[in-house]
mmCIF file with all atom_site columns, C-alpha atoms in Angstrom:
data_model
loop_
_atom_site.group_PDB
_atom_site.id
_atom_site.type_symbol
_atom_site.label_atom_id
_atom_site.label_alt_id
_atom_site.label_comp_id
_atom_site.label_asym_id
_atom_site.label_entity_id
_atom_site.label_seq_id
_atom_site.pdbx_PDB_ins_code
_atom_site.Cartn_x
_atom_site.Cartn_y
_atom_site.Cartn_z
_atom_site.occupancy
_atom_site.B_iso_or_equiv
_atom_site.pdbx_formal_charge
_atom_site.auth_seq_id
_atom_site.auth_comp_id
_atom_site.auth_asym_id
_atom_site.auth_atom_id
_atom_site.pdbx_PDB_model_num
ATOM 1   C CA . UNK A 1 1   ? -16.642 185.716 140.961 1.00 59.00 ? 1   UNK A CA 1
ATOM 2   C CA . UNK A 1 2   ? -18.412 187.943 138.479 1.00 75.00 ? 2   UNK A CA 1
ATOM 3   C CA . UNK A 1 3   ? -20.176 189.606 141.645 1.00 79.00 ? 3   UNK A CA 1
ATOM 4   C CA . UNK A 1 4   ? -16.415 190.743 142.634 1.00 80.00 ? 4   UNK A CA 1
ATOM 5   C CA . UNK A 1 5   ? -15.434 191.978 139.381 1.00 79.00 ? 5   UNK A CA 1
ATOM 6   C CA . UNK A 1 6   ? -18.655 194.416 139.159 1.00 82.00 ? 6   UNK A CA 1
ATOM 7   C CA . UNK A 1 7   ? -18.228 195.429 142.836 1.00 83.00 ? 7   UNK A CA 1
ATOM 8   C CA . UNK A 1 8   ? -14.632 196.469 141.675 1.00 85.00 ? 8   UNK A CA 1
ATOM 9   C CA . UNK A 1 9   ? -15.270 198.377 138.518 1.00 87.00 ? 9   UNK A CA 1
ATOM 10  C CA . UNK A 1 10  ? -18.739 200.138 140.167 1.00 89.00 ? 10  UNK A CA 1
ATOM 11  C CA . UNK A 1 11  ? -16.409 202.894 141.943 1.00 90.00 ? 11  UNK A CA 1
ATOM 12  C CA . UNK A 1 12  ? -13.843 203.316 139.168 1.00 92.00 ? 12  UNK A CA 1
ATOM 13  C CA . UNK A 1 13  ? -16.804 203.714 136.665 1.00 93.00 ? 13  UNK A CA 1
ATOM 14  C CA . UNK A 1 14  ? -18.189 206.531 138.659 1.00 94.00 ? 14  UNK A CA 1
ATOM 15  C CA . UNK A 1 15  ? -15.601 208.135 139.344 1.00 95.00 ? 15  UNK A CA 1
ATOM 16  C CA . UNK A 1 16  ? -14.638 208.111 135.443 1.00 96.00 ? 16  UNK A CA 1
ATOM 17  C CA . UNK A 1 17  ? -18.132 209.358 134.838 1.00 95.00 ? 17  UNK A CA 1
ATOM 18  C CA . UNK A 1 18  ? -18.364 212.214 137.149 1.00 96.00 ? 18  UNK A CA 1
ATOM 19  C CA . UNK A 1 19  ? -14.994 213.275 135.953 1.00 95.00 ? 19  UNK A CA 1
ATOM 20  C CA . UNK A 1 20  ? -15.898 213.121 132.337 1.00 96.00 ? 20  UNK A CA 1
ATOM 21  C CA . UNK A 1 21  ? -18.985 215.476 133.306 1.00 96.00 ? 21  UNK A CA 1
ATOM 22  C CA . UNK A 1 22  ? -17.110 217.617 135.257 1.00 96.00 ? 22  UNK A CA 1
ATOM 23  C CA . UNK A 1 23  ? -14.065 218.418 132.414 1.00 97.00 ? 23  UNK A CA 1
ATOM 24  C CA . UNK A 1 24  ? -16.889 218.763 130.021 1.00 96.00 ? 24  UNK A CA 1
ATOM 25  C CA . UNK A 1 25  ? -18.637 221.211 131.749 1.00 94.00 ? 25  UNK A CA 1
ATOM 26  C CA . UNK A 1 26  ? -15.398 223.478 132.520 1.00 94.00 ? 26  UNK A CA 1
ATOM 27  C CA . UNK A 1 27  ? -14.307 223.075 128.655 1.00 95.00 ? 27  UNK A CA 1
ATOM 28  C CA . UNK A 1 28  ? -17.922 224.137 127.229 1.00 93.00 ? 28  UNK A CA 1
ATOM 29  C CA . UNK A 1 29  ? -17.669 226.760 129.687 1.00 88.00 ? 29  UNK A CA 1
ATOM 30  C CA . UNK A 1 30  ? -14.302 228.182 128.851 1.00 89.00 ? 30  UNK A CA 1
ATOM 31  C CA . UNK A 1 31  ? -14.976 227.392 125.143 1.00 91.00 ? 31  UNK A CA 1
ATOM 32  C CA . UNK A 1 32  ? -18.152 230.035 125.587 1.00 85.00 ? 32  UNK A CA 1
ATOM 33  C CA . UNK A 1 33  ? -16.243 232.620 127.225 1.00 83.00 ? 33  UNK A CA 1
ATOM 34  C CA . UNK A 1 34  ? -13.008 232.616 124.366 1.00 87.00 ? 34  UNK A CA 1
ATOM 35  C CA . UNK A 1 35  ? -15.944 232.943 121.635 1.00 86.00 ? 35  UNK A CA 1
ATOM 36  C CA . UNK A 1 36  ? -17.181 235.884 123.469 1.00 82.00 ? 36  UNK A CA 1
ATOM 37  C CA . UNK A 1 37  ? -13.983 237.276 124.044 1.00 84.00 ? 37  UNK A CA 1
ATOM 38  C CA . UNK A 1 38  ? -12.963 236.143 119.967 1.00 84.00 ? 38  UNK A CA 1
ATOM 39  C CA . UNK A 1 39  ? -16.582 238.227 119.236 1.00 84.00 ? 39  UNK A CA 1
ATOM 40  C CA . UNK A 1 40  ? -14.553 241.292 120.530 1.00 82.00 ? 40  UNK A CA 1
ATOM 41  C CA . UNK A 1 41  ? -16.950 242.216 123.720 1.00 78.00 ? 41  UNK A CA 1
ATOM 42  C CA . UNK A 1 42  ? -15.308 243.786 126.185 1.00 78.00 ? 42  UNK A CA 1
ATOM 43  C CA . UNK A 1 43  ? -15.137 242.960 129.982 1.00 75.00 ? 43  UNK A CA 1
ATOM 44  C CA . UNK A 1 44  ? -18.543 244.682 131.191 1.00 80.00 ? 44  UNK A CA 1
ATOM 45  C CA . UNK A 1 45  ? -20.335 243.038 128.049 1.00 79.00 ? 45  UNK A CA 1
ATOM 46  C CA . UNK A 1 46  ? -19.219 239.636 128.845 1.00 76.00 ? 46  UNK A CA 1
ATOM 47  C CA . UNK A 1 47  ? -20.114 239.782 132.763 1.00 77.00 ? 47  UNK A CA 1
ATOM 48  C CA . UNK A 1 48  ? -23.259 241.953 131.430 1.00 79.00 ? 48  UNK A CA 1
ATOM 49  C CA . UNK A 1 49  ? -24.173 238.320 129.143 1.00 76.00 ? 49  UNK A CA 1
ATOM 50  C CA . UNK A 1 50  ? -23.742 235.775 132.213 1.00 76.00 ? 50  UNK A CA 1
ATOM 51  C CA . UNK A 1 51  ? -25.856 238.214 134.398 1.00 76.00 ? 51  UNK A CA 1
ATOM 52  C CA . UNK A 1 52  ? -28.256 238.057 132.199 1.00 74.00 ? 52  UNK A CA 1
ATOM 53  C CA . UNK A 1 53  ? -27.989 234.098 131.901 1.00 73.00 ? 53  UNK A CA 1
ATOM 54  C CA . UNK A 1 54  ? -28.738 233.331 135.297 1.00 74.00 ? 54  UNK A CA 1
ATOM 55  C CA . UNK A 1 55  ? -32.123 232.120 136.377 1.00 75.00 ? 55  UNK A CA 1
ATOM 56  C CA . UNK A 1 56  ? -33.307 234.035 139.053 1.00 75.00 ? 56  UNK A CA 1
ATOM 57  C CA . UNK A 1 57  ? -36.292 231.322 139.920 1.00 83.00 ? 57  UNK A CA 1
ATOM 58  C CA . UNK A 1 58  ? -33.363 228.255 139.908 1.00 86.00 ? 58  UNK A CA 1
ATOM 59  C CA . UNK A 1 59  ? -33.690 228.165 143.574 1.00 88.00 ? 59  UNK A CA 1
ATOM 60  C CA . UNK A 1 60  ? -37.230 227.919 143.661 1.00 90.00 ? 60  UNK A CA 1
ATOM 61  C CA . UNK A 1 61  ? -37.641 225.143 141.170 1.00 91.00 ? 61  UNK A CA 1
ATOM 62  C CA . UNK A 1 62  ? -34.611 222.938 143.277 1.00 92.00 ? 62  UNK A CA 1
ATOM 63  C CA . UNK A 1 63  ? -37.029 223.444 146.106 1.00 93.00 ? 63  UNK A CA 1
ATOM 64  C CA . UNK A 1 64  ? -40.269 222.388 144.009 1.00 94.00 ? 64  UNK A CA 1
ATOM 65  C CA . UNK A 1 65  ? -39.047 219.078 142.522 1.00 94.00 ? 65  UNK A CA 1
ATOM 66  C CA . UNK A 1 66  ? -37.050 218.365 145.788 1.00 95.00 ? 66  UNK A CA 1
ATOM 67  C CA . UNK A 1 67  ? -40.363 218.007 147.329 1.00 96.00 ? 67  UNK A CA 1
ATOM 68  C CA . UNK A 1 68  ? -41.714 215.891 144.520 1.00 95.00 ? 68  UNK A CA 1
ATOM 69  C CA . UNK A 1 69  ? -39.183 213.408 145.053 1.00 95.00 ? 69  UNK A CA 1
ATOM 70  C CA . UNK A 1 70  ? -39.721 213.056 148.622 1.00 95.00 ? 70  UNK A CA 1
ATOM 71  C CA . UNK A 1 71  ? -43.317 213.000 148.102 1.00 96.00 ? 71  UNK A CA 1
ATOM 72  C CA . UNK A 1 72  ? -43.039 210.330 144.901 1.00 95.00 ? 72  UNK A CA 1
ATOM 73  C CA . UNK A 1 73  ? -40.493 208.433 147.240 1.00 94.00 ? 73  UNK A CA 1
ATOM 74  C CA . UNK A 1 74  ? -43.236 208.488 150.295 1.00 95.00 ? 74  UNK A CA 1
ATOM 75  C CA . UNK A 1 75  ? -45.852 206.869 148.296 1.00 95.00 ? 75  UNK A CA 1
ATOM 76  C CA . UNK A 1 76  ? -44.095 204.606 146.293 1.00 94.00 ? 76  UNK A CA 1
ATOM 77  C CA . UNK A 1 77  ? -42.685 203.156 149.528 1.00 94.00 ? 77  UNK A CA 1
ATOM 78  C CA . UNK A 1 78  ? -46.197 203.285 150.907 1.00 95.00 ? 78  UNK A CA 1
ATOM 79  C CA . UNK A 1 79  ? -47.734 201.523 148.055 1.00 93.00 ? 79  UNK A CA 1
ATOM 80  C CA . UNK A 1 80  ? -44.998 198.982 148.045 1.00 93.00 ? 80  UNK A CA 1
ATOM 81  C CA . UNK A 1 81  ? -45.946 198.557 151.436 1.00 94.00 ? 81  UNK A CA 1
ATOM 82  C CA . UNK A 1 82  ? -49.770 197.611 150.949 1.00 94.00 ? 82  UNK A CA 1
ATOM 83  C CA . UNK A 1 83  ? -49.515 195.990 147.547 1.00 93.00 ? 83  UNK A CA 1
ATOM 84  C CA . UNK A 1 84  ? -46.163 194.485 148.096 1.00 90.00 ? 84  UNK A CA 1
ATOM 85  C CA . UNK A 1 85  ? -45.450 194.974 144.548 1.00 89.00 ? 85  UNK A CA 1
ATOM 86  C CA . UNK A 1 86  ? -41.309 196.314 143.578 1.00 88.00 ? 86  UNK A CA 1
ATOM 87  C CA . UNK A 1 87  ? -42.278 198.395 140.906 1.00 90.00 ? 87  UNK A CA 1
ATOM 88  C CA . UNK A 1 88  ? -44.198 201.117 143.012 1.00 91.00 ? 88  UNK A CA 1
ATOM 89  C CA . UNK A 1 89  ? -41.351 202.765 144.189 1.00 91.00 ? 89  UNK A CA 1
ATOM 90  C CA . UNK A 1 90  ? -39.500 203.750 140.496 1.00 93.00 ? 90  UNK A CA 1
ATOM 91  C CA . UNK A 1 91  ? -43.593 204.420 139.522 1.00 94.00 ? 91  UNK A CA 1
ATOM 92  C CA . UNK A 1 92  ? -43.653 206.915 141.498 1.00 94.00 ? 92  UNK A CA 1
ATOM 93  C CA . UNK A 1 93  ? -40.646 208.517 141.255 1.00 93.00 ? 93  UNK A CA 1
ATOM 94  C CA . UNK A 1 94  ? -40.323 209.330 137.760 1.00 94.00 ? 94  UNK A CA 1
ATOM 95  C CA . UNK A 1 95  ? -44.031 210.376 137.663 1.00 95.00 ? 95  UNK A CA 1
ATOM 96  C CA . UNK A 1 96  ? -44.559 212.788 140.533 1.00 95.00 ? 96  UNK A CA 1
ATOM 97  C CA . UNK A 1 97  ? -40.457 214.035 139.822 1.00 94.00 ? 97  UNK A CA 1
ATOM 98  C CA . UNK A 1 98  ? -41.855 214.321 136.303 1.00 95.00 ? 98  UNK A CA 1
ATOM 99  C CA . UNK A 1 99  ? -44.753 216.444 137.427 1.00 95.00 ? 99  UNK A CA 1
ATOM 100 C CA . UNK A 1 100 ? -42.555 218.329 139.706 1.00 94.00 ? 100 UNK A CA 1
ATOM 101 C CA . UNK A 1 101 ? -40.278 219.444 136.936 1.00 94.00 ? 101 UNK A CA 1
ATOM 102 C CA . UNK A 1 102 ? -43.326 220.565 134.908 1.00 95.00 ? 102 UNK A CA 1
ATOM 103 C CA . UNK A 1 103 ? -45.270 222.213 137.780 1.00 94.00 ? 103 UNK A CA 1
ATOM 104 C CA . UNK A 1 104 ? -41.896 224.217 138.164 1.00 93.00 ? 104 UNK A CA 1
ATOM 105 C CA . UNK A 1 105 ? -41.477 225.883 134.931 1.00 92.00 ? 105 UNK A CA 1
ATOM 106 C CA . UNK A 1 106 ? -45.295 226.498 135.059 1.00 93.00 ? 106 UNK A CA 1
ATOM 107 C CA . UNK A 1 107 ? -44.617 229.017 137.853 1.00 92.00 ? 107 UNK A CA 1
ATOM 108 C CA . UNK A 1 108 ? -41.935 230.248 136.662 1.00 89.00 ? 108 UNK A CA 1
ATOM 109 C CA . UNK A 1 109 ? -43.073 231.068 133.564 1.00 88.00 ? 109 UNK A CA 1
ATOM 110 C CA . UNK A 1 110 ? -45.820 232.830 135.304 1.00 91.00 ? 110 UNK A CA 1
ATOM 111 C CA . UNK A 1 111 ? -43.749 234.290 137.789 1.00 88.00 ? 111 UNK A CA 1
ATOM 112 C CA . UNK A 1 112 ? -41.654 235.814 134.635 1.00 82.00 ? 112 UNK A CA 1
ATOM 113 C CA . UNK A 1 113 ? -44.626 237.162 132.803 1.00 80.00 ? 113 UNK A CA 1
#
């Protein structure tokens, strides 16, 4: 029986979770814009600041720790395979994700400079 409840609530708890996120982000987002506009910048200024903001590497570090995770995902699977061990795959995740997120600021920090 409690197997039915948490089947039930799994769905309704995601979808109040991504929901949550996503009215967050759009308040945060339209609470940065009225201080800028409360600051007294004009038009040009404002679009001039989110220019500015945007990360012209993002795509580039996506694509790096995209390929971590399918590599950490790989060899966790692979080690699970020959060890037959469980907690290989997880391992592996977080660490070579982990590294992926590092190795990606490292070039783009040195892509900046």
């Amino acid at each position: 029986m409690a197997e039915d409840v948490i089947a039930v609530f799994i769905p309704i708890i995601m979808i109040l979770v991504t929901g949550l996120v996503l009215v967050t982000y759009f308040y945060l987002r339209s609470r940065e814009r009225q201080m800028l506009i409360d600051k007294g910048l004009s038009a040009e200024s404002i679009k001039e600041f989110f220019e500015s903001k945007k990360d012209a590497n993002r795509m580039l570090k996506i694509g790096i720790v995209i390929v971590a995770f399918g590599i950490a995902l790989g060899l966790g699977l692979w080690l699970q395979d020959i060890t037959h061990k469980d907690y290989w795959v997880p391992f592996s995740i977080f660490t070579i994700t982990g590294l992926g997120f590092i190795t990606a600021n490292v070039i783009a920090r040195r892509m900046k400079e």
